[in-house]
Coordinates of C-alpha atoms in Angstrom, one line a residue:
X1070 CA -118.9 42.1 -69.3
X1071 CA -116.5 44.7 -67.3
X1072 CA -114.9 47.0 -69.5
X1073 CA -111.0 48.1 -69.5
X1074 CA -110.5 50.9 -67.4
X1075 CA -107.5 51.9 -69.8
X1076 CA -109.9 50.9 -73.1
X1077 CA -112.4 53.4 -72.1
X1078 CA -109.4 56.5 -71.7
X1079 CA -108.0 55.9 -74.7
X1080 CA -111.4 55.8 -76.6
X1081 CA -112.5 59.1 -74.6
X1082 CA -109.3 60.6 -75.4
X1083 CA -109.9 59.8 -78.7
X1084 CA -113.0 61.2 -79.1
X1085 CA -111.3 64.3 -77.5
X1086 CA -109.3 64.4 -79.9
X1087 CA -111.5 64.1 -83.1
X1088 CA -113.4 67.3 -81.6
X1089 CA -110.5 69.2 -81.1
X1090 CA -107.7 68.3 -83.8
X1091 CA -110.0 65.9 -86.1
X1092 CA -106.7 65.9 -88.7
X1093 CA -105.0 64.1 -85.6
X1094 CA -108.0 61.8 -84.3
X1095 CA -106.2 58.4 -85.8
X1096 CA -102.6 59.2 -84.2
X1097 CA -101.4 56.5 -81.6
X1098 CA -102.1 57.1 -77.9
X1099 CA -99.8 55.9 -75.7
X1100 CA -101.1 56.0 -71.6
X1101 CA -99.0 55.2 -68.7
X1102 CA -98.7 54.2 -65.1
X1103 CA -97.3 58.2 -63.3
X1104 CA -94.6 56.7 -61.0
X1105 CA -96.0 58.9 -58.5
X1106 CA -99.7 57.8 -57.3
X1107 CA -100.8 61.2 -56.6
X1108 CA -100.3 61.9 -60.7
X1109 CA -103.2 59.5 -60.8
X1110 CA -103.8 56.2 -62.4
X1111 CA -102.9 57.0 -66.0
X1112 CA -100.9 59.6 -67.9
X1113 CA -100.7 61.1 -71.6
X1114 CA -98.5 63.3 -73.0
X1115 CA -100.3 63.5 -76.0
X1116 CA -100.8 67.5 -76.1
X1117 CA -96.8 67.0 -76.0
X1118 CA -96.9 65.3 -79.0
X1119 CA -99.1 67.2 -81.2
X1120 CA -98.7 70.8 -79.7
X1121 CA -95.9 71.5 -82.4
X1122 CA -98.0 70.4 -85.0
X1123 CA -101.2 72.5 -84.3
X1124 CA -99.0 75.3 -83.5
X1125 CA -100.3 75.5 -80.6
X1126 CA -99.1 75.6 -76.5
X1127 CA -99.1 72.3 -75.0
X1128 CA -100.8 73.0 -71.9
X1129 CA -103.3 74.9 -73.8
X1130 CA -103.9 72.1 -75.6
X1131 CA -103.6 69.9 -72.6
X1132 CA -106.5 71.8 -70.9
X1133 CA -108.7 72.1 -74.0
X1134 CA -109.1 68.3 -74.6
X1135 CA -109.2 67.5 -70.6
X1136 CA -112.0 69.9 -70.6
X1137 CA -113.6 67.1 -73.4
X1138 CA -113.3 64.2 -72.0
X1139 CA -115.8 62.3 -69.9
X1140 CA -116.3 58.7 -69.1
X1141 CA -118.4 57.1 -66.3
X1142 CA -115.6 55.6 -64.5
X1143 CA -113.5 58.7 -64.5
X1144 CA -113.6 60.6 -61.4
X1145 CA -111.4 63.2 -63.3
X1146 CA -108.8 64.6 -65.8
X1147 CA -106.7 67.4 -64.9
X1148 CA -103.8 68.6 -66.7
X1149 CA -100.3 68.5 -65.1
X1150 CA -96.4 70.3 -66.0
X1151 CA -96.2 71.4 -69.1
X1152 CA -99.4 69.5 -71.0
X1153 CA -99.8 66.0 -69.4
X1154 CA -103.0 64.8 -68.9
X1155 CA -103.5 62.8 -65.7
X1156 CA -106.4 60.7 -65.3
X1157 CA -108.4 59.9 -62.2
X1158 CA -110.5 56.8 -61.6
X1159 CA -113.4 56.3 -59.1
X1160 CA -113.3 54.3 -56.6
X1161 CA -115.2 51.7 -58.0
X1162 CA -113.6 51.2 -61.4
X1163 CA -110.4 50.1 -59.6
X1164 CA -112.5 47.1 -58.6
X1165 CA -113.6 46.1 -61.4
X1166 CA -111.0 44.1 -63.1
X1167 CA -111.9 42.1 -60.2
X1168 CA -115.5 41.5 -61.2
X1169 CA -114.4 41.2 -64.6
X1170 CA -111.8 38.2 -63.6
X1171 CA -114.5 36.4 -61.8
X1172 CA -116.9 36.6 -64.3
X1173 CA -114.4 35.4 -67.3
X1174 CA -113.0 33.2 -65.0
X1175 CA -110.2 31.2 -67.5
X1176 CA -110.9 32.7 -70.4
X1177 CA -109.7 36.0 -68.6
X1178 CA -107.0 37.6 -70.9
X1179 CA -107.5 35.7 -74.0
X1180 CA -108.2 36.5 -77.4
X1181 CA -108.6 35.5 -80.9
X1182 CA -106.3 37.8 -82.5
X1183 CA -104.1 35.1 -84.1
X1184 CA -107.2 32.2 -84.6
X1185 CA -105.6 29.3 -86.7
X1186 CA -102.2 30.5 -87.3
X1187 CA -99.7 27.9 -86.7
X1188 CA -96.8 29.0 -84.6
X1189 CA -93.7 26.7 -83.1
X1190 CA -91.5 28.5 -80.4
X1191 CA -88.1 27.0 -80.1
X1192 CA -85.9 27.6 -77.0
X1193 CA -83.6 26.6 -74.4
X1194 CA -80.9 24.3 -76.4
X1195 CA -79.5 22.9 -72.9
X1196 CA -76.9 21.7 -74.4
X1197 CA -75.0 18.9 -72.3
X1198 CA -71.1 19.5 -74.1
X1199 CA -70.7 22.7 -70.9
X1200 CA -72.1 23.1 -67.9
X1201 CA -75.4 23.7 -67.3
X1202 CA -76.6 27.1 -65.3
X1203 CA -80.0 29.2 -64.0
X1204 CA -79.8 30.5 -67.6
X1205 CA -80.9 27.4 -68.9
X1206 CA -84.0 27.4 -66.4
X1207 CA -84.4 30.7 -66.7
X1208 CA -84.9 30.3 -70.5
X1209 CA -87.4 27.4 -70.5
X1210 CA -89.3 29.3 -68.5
X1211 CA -89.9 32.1 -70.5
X1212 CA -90.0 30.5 -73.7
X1213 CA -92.9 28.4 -72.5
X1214 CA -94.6 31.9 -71.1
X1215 CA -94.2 33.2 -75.0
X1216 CA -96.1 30.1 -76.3
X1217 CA -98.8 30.0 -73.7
X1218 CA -99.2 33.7 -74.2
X1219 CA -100.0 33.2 -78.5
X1220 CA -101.8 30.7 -77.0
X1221 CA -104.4 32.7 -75.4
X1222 CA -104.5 34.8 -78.4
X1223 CA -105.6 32.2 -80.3
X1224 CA -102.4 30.8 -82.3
X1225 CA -102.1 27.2 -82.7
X1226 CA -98.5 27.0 -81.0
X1227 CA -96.0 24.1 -81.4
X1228 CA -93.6 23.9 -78.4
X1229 CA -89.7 22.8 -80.0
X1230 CA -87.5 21.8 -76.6
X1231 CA -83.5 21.1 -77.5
X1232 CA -81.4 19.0 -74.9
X1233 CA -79.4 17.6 -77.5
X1234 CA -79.0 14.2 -75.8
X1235 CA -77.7 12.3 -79.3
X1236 CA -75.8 12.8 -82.4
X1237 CA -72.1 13.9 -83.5
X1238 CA -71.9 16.4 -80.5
X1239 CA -72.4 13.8 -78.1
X1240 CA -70.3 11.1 -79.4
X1241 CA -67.7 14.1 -79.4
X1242 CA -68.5 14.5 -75.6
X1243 CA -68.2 10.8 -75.0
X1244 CA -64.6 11.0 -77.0
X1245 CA -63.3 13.4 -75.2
X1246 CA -64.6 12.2 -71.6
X1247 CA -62.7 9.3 -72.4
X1248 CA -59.4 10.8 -73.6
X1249 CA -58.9 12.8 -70.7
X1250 CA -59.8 10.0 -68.2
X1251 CA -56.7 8.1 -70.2
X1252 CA -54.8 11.8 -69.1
X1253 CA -54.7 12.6 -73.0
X1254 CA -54.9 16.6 -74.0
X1255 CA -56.1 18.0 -77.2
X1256 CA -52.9 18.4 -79.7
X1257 CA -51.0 15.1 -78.0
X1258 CA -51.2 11.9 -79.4
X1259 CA -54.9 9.6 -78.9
X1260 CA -56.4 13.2 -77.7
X1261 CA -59.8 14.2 -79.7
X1262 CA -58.8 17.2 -81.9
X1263 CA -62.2 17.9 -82.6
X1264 CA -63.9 17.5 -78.6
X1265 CA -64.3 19.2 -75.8
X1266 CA -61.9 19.9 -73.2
X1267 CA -63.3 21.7 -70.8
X1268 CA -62.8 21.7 -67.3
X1269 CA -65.9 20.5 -66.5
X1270 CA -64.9 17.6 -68.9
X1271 CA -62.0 16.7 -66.4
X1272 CA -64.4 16.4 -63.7
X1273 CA -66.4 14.3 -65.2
X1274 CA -63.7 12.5 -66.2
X1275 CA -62.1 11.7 -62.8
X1276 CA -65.3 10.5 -61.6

């Protein structure tokens, strides 16, 4: 199976690390995407970090554990500014999350971090007593991208949709539709103290 270009960084950065600062070897390491390609393909500022702690310069530190790291698909690390660490991949590793898709196929990106847990995901409400808007669609959307992404990590995820169709809010709608198609306001007599008046309401209501 491919392995994580990112994965293997992190886990020679760590070994850097025990070698170097061993008292530090379990601290979190953080790597990013530079926003400028030619900072390479991924970034620490872990010497940053810990510089102040070791009492030590960070670029010194920088250099000493670029000088320890080394991984097959790394073409390099090199130390940048005042103690990042800028990491290089060959040519070929950049390819490889293509191999890796096509040999995982549909089980690419999933897990089994969360295997049996029961999980329900409510969203969107679209709620029929106001206008509805993008927000709504915009909402549904991502809510089913949260459950589908538990689902790859193995949770057992319940989808909860609201479009509140029925009940006292409705009947409320209804009430007021109707009062203001008989030209009745909220406060005069027949209105629906406790509806909806809207102007969307009066629309629907002249129709």
């Amino acid at each position: 199976m491919a392995i994580d270009p990112k994965t293997v960084i992190e886990q020679a950065l760590r070994e850097a690390l025990r070698l170097e600062a061993p008292e530090f070897a379990d601290v979190p390491i953080v790597l990013e995407r530079p926003k400028q390609a030619d900072h390479g393909d991924f970034s620490s500022n872990i010497a940053l970090q810990l510089a102040k702690s070791l009492k030590t310069n960070p670029r010194q530190l920088a250099t000493s554990l670029a000088s320890r790291i080394s991984a097959d698909l790394l073409e390099k690390a090199e130390v940048a500014g005042p103690g990042f660490i800028n990491f290089r991949l060959k040519a070929g590793a950049k390819s490889g999350i293509v191999r890796r898709i096509r040999e995982e196929g549909a089980s690419y990106g999933r897990g089994s971090g969360g295997p049996g847990e029961k999980v329900q995901v409510e969203f969107v409400s679209a709620n029929p007593t106001g206008p509805l808007h993008v927000g709504h669609g915009r909402q549904a959307a991502l809510g089913d991208a949260i459950a589908a992404l538990l689902e790859s990590q193995g949770h057992a995820v319940t989808r909860e949709f609201y479009y509140n169709d029925a009940g006292a809010q409705i009947e409320k709608l209804a009430l007021s539709v109707q009062a203001r198609a008989r030209g009745r306001l909220q406060g005069e007599p027949g209105g629906n103290y406790e509806g909806y008046y809207g102007e969307s309401n009066e629309d629907i209501a002249r129709h």
